[in-house]
CSV table of C-alpha atoms in Angstrom, one decimal:
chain,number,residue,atom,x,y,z
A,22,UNK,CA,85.1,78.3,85.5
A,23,UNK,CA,84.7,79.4,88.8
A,24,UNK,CA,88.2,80.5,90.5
A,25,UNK,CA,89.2,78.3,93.8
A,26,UNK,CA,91.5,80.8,95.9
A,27,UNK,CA,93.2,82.2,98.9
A,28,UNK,CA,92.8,85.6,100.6
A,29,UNK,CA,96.4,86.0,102.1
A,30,UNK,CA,96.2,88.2,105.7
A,31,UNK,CA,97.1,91.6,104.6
A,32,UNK,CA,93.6,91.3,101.9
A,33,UNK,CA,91.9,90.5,105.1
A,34,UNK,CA,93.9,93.3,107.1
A,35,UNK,CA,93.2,95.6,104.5
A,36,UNK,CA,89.8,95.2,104.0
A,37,UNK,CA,88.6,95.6,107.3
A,38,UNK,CA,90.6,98.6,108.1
A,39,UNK,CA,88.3,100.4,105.2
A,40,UNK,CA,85.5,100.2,103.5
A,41,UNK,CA,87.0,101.7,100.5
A,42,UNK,CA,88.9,99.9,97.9
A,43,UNK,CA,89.6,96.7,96.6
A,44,UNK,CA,90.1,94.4,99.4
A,45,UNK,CA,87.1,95.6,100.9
A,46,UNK,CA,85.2,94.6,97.6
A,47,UNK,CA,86.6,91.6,97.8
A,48,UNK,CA,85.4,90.6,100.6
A,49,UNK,CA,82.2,91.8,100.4
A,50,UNK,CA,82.0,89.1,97.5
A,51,UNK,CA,82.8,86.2,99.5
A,52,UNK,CA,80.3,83.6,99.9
A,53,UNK,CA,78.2,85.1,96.7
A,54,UNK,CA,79.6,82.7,94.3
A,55,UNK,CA,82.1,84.6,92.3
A,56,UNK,CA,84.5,82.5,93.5
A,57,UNK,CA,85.4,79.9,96.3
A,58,UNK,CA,87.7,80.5,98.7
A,59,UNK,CA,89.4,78.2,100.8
A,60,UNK,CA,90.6,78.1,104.2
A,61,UNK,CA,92.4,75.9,106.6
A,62,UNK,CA,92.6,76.2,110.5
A,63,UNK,CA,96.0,77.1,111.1
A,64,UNK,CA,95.1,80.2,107.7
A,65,UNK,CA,92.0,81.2,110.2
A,66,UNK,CA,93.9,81.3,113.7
A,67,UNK,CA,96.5,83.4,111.5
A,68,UNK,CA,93.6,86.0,110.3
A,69,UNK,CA,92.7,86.3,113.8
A,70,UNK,CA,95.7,87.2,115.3
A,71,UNK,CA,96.5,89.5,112.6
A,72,UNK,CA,93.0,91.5,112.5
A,73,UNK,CA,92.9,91.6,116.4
A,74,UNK,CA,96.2,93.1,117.1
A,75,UNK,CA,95.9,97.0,118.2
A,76,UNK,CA,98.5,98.1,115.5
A,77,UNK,CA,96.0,96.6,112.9
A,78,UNK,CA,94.5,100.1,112.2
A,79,UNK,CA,90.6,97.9,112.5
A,80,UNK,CA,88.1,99.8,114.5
A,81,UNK,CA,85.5,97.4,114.2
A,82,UNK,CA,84.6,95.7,118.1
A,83,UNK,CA,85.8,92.2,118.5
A,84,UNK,CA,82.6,91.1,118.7
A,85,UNK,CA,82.3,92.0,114.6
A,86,UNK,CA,85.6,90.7,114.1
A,87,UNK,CA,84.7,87.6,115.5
A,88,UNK,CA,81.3,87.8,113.2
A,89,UNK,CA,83.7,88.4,110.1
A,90,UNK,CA,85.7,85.2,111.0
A,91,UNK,CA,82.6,83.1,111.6
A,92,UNK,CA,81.6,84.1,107.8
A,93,UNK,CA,84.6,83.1,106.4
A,94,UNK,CA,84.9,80.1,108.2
A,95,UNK,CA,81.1,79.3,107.3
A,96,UNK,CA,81.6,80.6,103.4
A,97,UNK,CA,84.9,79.4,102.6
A,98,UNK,CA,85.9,75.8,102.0
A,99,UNK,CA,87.9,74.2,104.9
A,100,UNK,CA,91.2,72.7,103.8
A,101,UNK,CA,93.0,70.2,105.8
A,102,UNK,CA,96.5,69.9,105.2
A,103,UNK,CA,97.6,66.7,105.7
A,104,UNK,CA,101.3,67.0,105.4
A,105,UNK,CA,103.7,70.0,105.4
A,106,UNK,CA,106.6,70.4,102.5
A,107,UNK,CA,107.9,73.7,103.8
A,108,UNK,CA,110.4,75.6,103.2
A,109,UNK,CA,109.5,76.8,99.6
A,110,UNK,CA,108.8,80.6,100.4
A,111,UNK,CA,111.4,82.9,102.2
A,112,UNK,CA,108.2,83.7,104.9
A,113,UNK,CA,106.6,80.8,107.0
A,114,UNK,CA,103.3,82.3,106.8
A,115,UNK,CA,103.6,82.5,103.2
A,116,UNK,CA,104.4,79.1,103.2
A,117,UNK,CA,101.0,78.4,105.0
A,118,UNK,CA,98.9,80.4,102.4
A,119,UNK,CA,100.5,78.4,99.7
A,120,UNK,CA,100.3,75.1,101.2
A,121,UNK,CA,96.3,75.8,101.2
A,122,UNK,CA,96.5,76.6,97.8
A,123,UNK,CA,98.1,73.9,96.9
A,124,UNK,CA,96.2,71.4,99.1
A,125,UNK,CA,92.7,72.9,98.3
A,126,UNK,CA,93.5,73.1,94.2
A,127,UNK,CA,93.1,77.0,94.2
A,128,UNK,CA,94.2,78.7,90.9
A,129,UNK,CA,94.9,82.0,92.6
A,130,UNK,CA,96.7,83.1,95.7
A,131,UNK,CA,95.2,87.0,96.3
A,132,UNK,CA,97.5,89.5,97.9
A,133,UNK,CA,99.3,92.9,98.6
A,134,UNK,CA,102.9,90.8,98.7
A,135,UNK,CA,103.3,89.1,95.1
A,136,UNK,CA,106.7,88.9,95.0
A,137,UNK,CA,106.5,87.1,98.6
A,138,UNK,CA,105.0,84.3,96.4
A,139,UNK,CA,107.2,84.0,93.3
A,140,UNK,CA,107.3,80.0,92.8
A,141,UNK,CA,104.2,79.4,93.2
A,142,UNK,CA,103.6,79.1,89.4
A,143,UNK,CA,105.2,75.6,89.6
A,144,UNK,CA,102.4,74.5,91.8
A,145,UNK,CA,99.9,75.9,89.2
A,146,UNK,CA,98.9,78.9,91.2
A,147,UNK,CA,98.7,82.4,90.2
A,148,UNK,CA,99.4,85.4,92.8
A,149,UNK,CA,97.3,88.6,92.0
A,150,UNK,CA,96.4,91.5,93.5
A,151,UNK,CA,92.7,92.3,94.6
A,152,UNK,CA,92.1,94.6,91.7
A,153,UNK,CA,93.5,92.1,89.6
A,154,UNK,CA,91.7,89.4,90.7
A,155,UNK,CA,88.5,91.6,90.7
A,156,UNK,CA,88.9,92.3,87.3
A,157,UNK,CA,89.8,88.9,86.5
A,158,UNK,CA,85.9,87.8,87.7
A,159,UNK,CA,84.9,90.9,85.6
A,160,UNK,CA,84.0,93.4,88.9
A,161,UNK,CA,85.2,96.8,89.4
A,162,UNK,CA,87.0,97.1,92.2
């Protein structure tokens, strides 16, 4: 089975600020295969602002940021959410991660902040962390 899922912003964060690690890993993975990950518009306008803000710690030039972007955008499924049930998680943009979970029938949610996303179980979606996901597809991280 081939795992549907969402990268939550600090994976993306994370594994752009180094090429070390497993977020970087992760990413590097994206479009191979391994897995599918979906997106959704308001999801991609969050990565942006999050990976282009100075406090980021990313010293890659806008212009490779922007590239990064386009490849997700381009790899991942797009997701359109059609209608909004939120509240269910304490933070609004966790509630957006899960809502494109929910909506693009991922099994996995993948980030730094699990406990951000306990409840998400009842929806049928697991939270791990990159190196548990990673090992999960059977890569070391």
């Amino acid at each position: 089975m081939t795992h549907r899922v969402v990268l939550d912003t600090n994976v993306l964060v994370a594994g752009l600020r180094s090429s070390l690690g497993a977020s970087n890993r992760l990413l590097s993975l994206v479009g191979t295969g391994r897995f599918i990950h979906v997106v959704s518009m308001a999801l991609l306008f969050e990565y942006e602002a999050a990976v282009t803000r100075p406090e980021s710690g990313i010293r890659l030039s806008r212009r490779m940021i922007n590239d990064v972007l386009d490849y997700l955008c381009a790899a991942g499924q797009r997701q359109q959410i059609y209608f909004l049930w939120r509240p269910t998680l304490p933070d609004p943009s966790d509630d957006l991660v899960l809502e494109v979970a929910v909506h693009g029938r991922c099994d996995r949610i993948v980030t730094f902040n699990t406990r951000d996303f306990v409840g998400s179980e009842r929806f049928g979606v697991q939270v791990e962390t990159p190196s548990e996901f990673l090992r999960s597809v059977g890569v070391r991280s």
